[in-house]
mmCIF file of C-alpha atoms in Angstrom:
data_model
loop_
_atom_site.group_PDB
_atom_site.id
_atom_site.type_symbol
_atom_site.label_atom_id
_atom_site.label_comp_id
_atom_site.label_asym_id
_atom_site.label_seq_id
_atom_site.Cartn_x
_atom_site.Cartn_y
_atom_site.Cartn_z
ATOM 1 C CA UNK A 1 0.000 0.000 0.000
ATOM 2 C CA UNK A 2 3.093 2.390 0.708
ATOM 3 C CA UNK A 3 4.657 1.910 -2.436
ATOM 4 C CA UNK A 4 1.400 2.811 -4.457
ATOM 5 C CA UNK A 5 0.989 6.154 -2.519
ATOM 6 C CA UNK A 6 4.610 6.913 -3.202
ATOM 7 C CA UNK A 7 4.218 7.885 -6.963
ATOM 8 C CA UNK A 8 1.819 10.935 -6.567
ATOM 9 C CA UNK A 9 3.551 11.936 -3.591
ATOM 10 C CA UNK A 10 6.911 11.904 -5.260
ATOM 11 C CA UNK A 11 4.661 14.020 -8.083
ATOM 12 C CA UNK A 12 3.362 16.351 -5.557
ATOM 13 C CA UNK A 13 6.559 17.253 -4.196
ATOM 14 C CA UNK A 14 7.990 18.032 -7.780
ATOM 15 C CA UNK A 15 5.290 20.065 -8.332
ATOM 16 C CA UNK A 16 5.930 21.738 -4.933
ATOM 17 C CA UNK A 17 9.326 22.105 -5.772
ATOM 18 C CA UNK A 18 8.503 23.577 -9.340
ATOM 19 C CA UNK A 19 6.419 26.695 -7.673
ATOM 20 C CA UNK A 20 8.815 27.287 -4.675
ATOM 21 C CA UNK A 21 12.185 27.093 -7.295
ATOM 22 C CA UNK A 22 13.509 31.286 -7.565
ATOM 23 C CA UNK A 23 12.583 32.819 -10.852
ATOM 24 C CA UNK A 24 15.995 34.043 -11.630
ATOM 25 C CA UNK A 25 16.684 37.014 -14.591
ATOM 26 C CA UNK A 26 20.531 38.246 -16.018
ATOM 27 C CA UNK A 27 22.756 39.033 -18.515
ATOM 28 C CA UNK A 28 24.388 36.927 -20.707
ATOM 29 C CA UNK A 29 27.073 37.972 -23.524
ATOM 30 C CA UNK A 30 28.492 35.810 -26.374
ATOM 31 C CA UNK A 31 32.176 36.544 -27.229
ATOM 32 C CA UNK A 32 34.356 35.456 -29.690
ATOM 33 C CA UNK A 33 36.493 35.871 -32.588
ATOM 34 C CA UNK A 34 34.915 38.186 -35.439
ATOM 35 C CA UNK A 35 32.023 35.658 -37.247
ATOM 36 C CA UNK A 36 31.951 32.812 -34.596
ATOM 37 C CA UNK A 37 28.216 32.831 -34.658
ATOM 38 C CA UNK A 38 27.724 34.816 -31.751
ATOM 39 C CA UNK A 39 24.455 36.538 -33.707
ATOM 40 C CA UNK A 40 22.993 33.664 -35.149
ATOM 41 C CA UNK A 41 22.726 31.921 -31.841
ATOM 42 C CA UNK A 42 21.431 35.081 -30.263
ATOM 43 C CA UNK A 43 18.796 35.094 -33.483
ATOM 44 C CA UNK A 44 17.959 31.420 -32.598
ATOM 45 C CA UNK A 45 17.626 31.465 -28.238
ATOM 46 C CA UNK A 46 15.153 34.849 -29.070
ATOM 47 C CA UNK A 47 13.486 33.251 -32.154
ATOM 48 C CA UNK A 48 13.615 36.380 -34.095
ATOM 49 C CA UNK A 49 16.000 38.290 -36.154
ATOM 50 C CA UNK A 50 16.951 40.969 -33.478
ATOM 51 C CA UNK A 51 21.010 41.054 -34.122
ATOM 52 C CA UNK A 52 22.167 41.108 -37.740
ATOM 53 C CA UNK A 53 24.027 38.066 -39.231
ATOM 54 C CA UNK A 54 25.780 38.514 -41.588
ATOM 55 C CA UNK A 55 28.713 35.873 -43.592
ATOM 56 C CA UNK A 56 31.161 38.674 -43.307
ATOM 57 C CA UNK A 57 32.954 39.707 -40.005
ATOM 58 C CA UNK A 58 32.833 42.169 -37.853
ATOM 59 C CA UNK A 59 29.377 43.440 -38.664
ATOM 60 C CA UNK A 60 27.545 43.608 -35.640
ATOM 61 C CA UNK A 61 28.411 47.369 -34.158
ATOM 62 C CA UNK A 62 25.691 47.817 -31.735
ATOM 63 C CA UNK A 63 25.663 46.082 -28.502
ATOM 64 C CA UNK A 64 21.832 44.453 -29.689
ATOM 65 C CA UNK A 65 20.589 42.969 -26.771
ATOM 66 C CA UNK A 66 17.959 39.891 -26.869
ATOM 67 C CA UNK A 67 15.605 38.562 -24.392
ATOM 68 C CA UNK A 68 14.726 35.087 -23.651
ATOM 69 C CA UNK A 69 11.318 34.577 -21.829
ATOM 70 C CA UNK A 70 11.160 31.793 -19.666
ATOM 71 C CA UNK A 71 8.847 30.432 -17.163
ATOM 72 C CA UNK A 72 11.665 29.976 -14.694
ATOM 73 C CA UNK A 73 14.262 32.944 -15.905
ATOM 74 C CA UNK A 74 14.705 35.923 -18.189
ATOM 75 C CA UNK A 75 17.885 35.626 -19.812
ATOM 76 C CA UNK A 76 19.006 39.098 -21.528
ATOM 77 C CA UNK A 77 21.657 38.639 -24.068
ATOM 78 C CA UNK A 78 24.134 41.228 -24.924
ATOM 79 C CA UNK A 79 25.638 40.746 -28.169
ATOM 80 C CA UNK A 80 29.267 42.054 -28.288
ATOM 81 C CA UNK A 81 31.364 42.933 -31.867
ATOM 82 C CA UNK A 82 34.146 40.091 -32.217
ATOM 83 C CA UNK A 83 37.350 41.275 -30.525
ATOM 84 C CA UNK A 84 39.901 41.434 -32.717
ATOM 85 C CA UNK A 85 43.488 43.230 -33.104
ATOM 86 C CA UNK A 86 42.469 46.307 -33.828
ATOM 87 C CA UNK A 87 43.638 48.312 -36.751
ATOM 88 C CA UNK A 88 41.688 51.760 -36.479
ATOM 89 C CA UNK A 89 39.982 53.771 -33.819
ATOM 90 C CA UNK A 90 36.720 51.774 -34.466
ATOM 91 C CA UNK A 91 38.645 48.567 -33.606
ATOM 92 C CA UNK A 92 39.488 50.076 -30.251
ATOM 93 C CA UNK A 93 36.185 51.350 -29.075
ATOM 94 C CA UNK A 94 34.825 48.182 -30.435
ATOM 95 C CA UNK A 95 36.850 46.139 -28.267
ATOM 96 C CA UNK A 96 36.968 48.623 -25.127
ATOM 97 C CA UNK A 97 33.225 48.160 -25.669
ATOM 98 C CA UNK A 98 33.818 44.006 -25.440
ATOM 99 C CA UNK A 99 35.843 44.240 -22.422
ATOM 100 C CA UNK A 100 32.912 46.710 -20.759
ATOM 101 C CA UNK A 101 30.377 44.340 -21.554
ATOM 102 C CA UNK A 102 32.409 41.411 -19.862
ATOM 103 C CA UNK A 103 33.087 43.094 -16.736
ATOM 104 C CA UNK A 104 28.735 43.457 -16.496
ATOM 105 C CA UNK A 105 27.397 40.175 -17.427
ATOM 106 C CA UNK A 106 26.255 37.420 -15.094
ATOM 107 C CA UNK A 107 27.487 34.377 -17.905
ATOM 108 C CA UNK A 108 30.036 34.498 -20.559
ATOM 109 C CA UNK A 109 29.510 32.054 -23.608
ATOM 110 C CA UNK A 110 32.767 31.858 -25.422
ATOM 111 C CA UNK A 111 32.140 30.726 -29.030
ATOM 112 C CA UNK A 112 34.573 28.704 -31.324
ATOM 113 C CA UNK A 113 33.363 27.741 -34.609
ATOM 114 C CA UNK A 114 33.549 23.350 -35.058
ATOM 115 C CA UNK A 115 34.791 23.680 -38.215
ATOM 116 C CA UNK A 116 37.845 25.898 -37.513
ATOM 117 C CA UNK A 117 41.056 25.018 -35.331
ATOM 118 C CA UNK A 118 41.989 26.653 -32.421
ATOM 119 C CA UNK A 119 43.662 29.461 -33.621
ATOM 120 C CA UNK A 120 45.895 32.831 -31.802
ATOM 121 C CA UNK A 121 42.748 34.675 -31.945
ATOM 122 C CA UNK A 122 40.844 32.195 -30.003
ATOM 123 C CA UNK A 123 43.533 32.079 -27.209
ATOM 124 C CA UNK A 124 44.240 35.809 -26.456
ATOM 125 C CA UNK A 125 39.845 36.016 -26.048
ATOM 126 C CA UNK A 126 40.288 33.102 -23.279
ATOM 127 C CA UNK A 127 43.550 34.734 -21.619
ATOM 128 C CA UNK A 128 41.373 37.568 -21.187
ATOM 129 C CA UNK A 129 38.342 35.714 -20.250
ATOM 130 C CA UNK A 130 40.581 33.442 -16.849
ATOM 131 C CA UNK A 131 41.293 37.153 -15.667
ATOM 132 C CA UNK A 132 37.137 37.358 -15.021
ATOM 133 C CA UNK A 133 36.936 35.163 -12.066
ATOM 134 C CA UNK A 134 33.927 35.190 -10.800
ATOM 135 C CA UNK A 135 31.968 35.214 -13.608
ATOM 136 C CA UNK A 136 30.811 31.552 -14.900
ATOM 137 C CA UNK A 137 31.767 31.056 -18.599
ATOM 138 C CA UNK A 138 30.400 28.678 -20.806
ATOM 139 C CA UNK A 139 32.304 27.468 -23.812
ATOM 140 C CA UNK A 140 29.807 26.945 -26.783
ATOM 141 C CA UNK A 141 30.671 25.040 -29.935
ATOM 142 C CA UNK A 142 29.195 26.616 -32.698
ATOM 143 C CA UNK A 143 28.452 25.357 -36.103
ATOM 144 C CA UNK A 144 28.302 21.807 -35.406
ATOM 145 C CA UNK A 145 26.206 21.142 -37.848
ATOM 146 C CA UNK A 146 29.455 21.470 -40.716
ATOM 147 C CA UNK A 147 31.709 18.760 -39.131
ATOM 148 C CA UNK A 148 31.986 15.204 -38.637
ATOM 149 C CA UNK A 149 31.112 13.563 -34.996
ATOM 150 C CA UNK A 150 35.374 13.179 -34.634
ATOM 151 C CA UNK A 151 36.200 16.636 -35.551
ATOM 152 C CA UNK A 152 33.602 17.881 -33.091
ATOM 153 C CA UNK A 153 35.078 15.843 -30.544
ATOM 154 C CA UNK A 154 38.699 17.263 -30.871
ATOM 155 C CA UNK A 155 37.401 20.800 -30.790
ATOM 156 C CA UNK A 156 35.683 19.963 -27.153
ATOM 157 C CA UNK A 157 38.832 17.995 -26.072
ATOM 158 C CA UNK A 158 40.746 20.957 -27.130
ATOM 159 C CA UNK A 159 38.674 23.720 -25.852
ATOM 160 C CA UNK A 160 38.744 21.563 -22.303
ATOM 161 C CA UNK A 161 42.448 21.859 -22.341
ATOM 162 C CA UNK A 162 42.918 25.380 -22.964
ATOM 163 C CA UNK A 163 41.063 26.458 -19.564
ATOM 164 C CA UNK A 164 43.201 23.883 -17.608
ATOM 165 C CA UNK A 165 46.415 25.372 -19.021
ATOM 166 C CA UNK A 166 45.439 28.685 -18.198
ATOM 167 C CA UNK A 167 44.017 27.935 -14.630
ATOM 168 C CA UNK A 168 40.014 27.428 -14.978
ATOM 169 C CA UNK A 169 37.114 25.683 -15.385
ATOM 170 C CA UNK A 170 34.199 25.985 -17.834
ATOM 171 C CA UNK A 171 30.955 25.434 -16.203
ATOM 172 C CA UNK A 172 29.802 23.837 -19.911
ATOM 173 C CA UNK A 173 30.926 22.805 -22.550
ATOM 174 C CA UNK A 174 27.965 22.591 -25.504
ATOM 175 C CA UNK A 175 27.789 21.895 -29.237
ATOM 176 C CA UNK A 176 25.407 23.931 -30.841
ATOM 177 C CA UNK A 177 24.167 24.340 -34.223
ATOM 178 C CA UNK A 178 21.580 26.873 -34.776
ATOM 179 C CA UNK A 179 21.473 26.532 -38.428
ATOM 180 C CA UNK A 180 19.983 23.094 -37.911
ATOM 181 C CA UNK A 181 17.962 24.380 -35.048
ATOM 182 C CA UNK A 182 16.500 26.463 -37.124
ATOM 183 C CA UNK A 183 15.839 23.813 -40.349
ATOM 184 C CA UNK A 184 14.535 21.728 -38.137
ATOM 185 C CA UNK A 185 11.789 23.696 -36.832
ATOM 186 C CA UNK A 186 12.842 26.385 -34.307
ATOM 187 C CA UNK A 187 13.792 26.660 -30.539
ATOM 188 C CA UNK A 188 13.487 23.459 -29.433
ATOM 189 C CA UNK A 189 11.375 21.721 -31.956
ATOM 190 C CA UNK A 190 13.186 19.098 -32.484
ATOM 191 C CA UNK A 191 14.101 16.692 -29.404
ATOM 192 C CA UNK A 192 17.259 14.823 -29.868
ATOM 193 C CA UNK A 193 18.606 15.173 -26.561
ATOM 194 C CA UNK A 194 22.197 16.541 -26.241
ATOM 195 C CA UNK A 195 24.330 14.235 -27.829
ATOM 196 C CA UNK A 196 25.734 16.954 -30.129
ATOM 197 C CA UNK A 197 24.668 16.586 -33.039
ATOM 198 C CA UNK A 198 23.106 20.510 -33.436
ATOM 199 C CA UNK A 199 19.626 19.941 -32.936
ATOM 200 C CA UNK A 200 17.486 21.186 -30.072
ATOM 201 C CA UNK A 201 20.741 22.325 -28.552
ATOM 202 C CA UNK A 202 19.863 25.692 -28.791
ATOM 203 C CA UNK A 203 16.990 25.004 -26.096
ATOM 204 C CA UNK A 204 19.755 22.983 -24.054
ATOM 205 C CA UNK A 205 22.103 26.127 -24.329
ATOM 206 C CA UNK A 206 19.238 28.213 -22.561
ATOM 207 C CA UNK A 207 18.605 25.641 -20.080
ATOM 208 C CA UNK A 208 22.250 25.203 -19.023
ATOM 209 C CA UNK A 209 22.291 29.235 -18.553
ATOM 210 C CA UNK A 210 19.214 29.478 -16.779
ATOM 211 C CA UNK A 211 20.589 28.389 -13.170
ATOM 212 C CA UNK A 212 23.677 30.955 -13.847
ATOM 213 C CA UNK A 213 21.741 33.690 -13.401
ATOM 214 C CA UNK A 214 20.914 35.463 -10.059
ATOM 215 C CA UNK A 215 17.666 35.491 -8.674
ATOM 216 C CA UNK A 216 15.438 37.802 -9.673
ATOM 217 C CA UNK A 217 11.767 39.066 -11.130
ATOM 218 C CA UNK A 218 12.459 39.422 -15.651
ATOM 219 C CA UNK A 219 13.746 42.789 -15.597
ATOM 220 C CA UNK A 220 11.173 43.321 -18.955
ATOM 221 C CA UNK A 221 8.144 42.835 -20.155
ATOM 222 C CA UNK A 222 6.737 39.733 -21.471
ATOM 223 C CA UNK A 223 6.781 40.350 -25.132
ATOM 224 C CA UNK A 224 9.848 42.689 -25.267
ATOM 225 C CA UNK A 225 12.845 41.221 -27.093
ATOM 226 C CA UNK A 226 14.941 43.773 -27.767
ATOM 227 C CA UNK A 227 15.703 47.101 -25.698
ATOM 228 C CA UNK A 228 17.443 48.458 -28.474
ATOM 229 C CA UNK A 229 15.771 51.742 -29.779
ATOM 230 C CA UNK A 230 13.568 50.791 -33.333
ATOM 231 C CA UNK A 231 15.533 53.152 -35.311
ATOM 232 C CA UNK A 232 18.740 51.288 -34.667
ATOM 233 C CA UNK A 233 17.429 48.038 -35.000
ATOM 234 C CA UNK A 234 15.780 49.356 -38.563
ATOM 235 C CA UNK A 235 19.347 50.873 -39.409
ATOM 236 C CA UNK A 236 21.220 47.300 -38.659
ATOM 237 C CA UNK A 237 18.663 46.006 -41.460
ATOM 238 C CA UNK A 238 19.190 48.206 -44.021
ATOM 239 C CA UNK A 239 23.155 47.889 -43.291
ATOM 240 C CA UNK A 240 22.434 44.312 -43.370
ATOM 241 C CA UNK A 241 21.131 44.396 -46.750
ATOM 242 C CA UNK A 242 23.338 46.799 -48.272
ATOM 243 C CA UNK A 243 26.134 44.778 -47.409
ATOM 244 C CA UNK A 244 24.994 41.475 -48.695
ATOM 245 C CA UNK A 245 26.505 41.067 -52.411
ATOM 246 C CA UNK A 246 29.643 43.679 -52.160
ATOM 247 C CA UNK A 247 31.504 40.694 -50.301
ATOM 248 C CA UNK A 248 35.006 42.270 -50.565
ATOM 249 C CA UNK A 249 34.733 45.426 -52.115
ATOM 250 C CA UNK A 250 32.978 47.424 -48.463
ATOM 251 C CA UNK A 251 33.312 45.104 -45.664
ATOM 252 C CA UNK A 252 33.198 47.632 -42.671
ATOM 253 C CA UNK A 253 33.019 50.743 -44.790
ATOM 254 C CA UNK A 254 29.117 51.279 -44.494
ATOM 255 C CA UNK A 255 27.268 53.011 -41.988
ATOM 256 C CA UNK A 256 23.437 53.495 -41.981
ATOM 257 C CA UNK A 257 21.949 56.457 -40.008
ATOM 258 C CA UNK A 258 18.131 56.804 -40.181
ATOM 259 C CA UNK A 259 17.341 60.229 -39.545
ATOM 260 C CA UNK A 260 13.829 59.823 -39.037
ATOM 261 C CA UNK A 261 10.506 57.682 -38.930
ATOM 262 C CA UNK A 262 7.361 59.106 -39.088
ATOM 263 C CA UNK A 263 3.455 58.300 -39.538
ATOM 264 C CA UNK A 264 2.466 59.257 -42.843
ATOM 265 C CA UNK A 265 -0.224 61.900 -42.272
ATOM 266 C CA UNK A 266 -3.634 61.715 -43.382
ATOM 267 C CA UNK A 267 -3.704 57.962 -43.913
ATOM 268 C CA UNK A 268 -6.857 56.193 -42.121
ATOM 269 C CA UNK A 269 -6.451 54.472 -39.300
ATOM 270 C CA UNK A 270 -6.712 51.010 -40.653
ATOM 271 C CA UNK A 271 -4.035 51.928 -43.415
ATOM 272 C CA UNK A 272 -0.993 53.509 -41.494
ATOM 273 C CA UNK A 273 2.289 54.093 -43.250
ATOM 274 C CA UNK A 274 5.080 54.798 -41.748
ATOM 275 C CA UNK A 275 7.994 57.399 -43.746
ATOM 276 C CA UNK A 276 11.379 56.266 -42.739
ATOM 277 C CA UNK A 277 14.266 58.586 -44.129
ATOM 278 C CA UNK A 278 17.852 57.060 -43.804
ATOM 279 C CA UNK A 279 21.358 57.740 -45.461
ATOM 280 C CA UNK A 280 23.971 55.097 -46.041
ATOM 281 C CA UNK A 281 27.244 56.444 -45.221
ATOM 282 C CA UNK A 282 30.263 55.169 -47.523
ATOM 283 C CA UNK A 283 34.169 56.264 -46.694
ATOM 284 C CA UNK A 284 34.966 57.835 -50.514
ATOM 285 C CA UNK A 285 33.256 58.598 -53.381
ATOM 286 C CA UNK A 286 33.917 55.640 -55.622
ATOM 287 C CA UNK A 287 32.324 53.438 -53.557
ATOM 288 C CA UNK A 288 29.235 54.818 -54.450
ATOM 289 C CA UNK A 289 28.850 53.362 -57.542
ATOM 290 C CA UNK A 290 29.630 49.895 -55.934
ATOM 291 C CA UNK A 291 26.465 50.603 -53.616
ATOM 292 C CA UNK A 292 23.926 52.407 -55.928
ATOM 293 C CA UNK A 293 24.619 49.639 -58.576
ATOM 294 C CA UNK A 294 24.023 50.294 -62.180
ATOM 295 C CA UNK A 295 20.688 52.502 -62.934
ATOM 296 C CA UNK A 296 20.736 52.486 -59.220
ATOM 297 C CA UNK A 297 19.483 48.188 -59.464
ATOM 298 C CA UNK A 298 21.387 47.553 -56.274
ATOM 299 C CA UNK A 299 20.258 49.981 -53.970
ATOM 300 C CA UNK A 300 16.548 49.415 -55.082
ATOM 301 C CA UNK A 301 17.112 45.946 -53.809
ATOM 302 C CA UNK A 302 18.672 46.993 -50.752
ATOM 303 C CA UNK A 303 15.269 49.090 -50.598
ATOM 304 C CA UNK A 304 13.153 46.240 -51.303
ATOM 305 C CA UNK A 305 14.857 44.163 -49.151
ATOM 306 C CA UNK A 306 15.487 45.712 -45.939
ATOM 307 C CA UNK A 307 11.399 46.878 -45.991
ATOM 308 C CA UNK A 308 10.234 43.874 -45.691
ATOM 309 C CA UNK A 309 12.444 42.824 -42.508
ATOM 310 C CA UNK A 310 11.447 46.400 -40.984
ATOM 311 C CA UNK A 311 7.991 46.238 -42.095
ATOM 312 C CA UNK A 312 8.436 42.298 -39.851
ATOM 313 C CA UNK A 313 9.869 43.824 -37.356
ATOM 314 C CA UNK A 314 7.173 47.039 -36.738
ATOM 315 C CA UNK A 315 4.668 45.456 -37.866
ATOM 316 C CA UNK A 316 3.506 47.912 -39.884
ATOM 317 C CA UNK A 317 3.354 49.411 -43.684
ATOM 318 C CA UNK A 318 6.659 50.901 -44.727
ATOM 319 C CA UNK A 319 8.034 53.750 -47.293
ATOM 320 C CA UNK A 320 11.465 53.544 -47.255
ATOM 321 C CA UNK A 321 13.904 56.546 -48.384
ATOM 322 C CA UNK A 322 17.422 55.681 -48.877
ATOM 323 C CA UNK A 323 20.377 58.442 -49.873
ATOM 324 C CA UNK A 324 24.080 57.258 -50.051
ATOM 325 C CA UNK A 325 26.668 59.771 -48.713
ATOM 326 C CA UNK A 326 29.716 59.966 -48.824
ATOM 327 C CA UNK A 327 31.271 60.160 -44.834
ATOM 328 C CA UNK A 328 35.238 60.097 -45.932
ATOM 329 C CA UNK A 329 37.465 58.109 -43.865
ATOM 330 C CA UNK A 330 34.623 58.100 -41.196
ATOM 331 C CA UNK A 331 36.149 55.037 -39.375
ATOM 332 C CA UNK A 332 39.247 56.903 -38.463
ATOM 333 C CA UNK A 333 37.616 60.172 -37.358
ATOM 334 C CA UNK A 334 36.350 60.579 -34.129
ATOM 335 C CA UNK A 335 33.898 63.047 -34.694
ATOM 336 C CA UNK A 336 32.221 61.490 -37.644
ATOM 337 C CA UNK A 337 32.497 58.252 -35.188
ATOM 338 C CA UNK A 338 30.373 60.297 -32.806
ATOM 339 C CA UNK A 339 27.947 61.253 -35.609
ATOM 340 C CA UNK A 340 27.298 57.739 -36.575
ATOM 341 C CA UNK A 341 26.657 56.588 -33.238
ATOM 342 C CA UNK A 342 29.762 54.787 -32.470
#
């Protein structure tokens, strides 16, 4: 007779348990060489395009924060630019800015791509990363989806030993692919446990971080997933788009500023448009051509394009008014710096 009332007491004290466990809230940051996925997995724990990803480095320049709503925890994710050696005065603020960030956040995740070798880069981000004690840092193997089971297996041996040799511990270690994630049918869709291969390892990731984080009430509102201002976020698009095709030719020489966004007067109620004015800023004048395209194709795509993320992300009806200036040398200036919001 015991052993049959056992079960639903057993229940009844994990339910207990359940309702009494904290609700806990924080900030998490992903850092990592330039490209390491560090947006892509913040795209895939939020489940909506709130960083830009993009397949060239160094693109993200705002610190685009996501949120994660949870029953149990509210997991704010600061996305940081890769740190890198840097070359101008944008590569320094961008990496003071990294270092900032680190010194703020209740987790670290340190990403490392499965497909490429430990490499210089990797090592001077972990250096940094045993001088943060107290912080817990996770180690998260990104891209898992592009390598065999073995070579995903070296990278974790290899990512183990690092933090011994330098004199810490990683409180994870977990493959992740959010491609597949994503293919497979979003957060957490897919249940095939974590025995890295990629998929519903996303969800894991969020789990594992969960119990990092202090206690706490969320720290936003249910439905918020981004505390970046709109007109940034609707910037990052359209520099998202207008850097897709010039692979080579303008990797970090475009800036988008969108100077305003207004309701298009004397439209009913049921029909709003919004007018959003932007320039894209470009470092010298030949590179305008590269941007405009001929008979001005390209940038009409970039137009086309980038509306229909913004009109996703606002939810509403969108005219869309790009200008390309020219800003010269504007990474190497410090006041044009200022005017472009870095």
């Amino acid at each position: 007779m015991g052993a049959m009332s056992a079960r639903p007491n057993t229940e009844a004290a994990a339910q207990q348990a359940e309702t009494t466990a904290p609700h806990r809230a924080g900030f998490a940051c992903f850092v990592g060489r330039p490209n390491a996925g560090k947006s892509t997995l913040t795209n895939a724990l939020v489940g909506q395009k709130v960083a830009i990803t993009s397949n060239r480095p160094q693109t993200t320049r705002h610190t685009v924060r996501g949120i994660v709503h949870r029953d149990d925890a509210q997991l704010i994710l600061v996305d940081t630019p890769g740190l890198h050696k840097p070359r101008t005065l944008l590569g320094e603020r961008l990496n003071d800015v990294v270092r900032t960030t680190w010194a703020e956040v209740d987790v670290i995740g340190f990403c490392l791509p499965a497909d490429q070798k430990l490499g210089p880069g990797d090592k001077f981000i972990v250096k940094e990363l045993a001088g943060i004690k107290k912080t817990p840092k996770i180690a998260i193997i990104t891209k898992t989806d592009l390598v065999a089971p073995k070579v995903l297996a070296e990278q974790l041996l290899a990512v183990s030993a690092l933090a011994d040799e330098l004199g810490f511990e990683w409180a994870e270690i977990v493959p992740v692919s959010a491609v597949k994630e994503e293919q497979e049918g979003g957060r957490g869709a897919s249940k095939k446990g974590s025995d890295g291969r990629g998929a519903g390892q996303v969800s894991l990731l969020a789990d594992l971080i969960a119990p990092l984080l202090p206690e706490s009430p969320p720290l936003y509102p249910e439905g918020d997933l981004t505390d970046e201002p709109e007109m940034v976020m609707v910037a990052e698009l359209i520099r998202e788009a207008a850097l897709e095709g010039v692979r080579d030719e303008l990797p970090h020489s475009i800036a988008v500023v969108v100077e305003e966004m207004l309701p298009r007067e004397d439209r009913p109620a049921d029909k709003p448009l919004l007018d959003i004015h932007a320039n894209v800023y470009i470092e010298r004048p030949s590179q305008k051509g590269i941007i405009i395209g001929p008979k001005g194709k390209r940038l009409k795509d970039v137009g086309t394009k980038s509306r229909k993320h913004i009109e996703a992300l606002l939810g509403t009806p969108v005219f869309l008014d790009l200008h390309v200036k020219v800003a010269k040398d504007w990474q190497r200036d410090p006041k044009q710096l200022r005017k472009l919001g870095f």
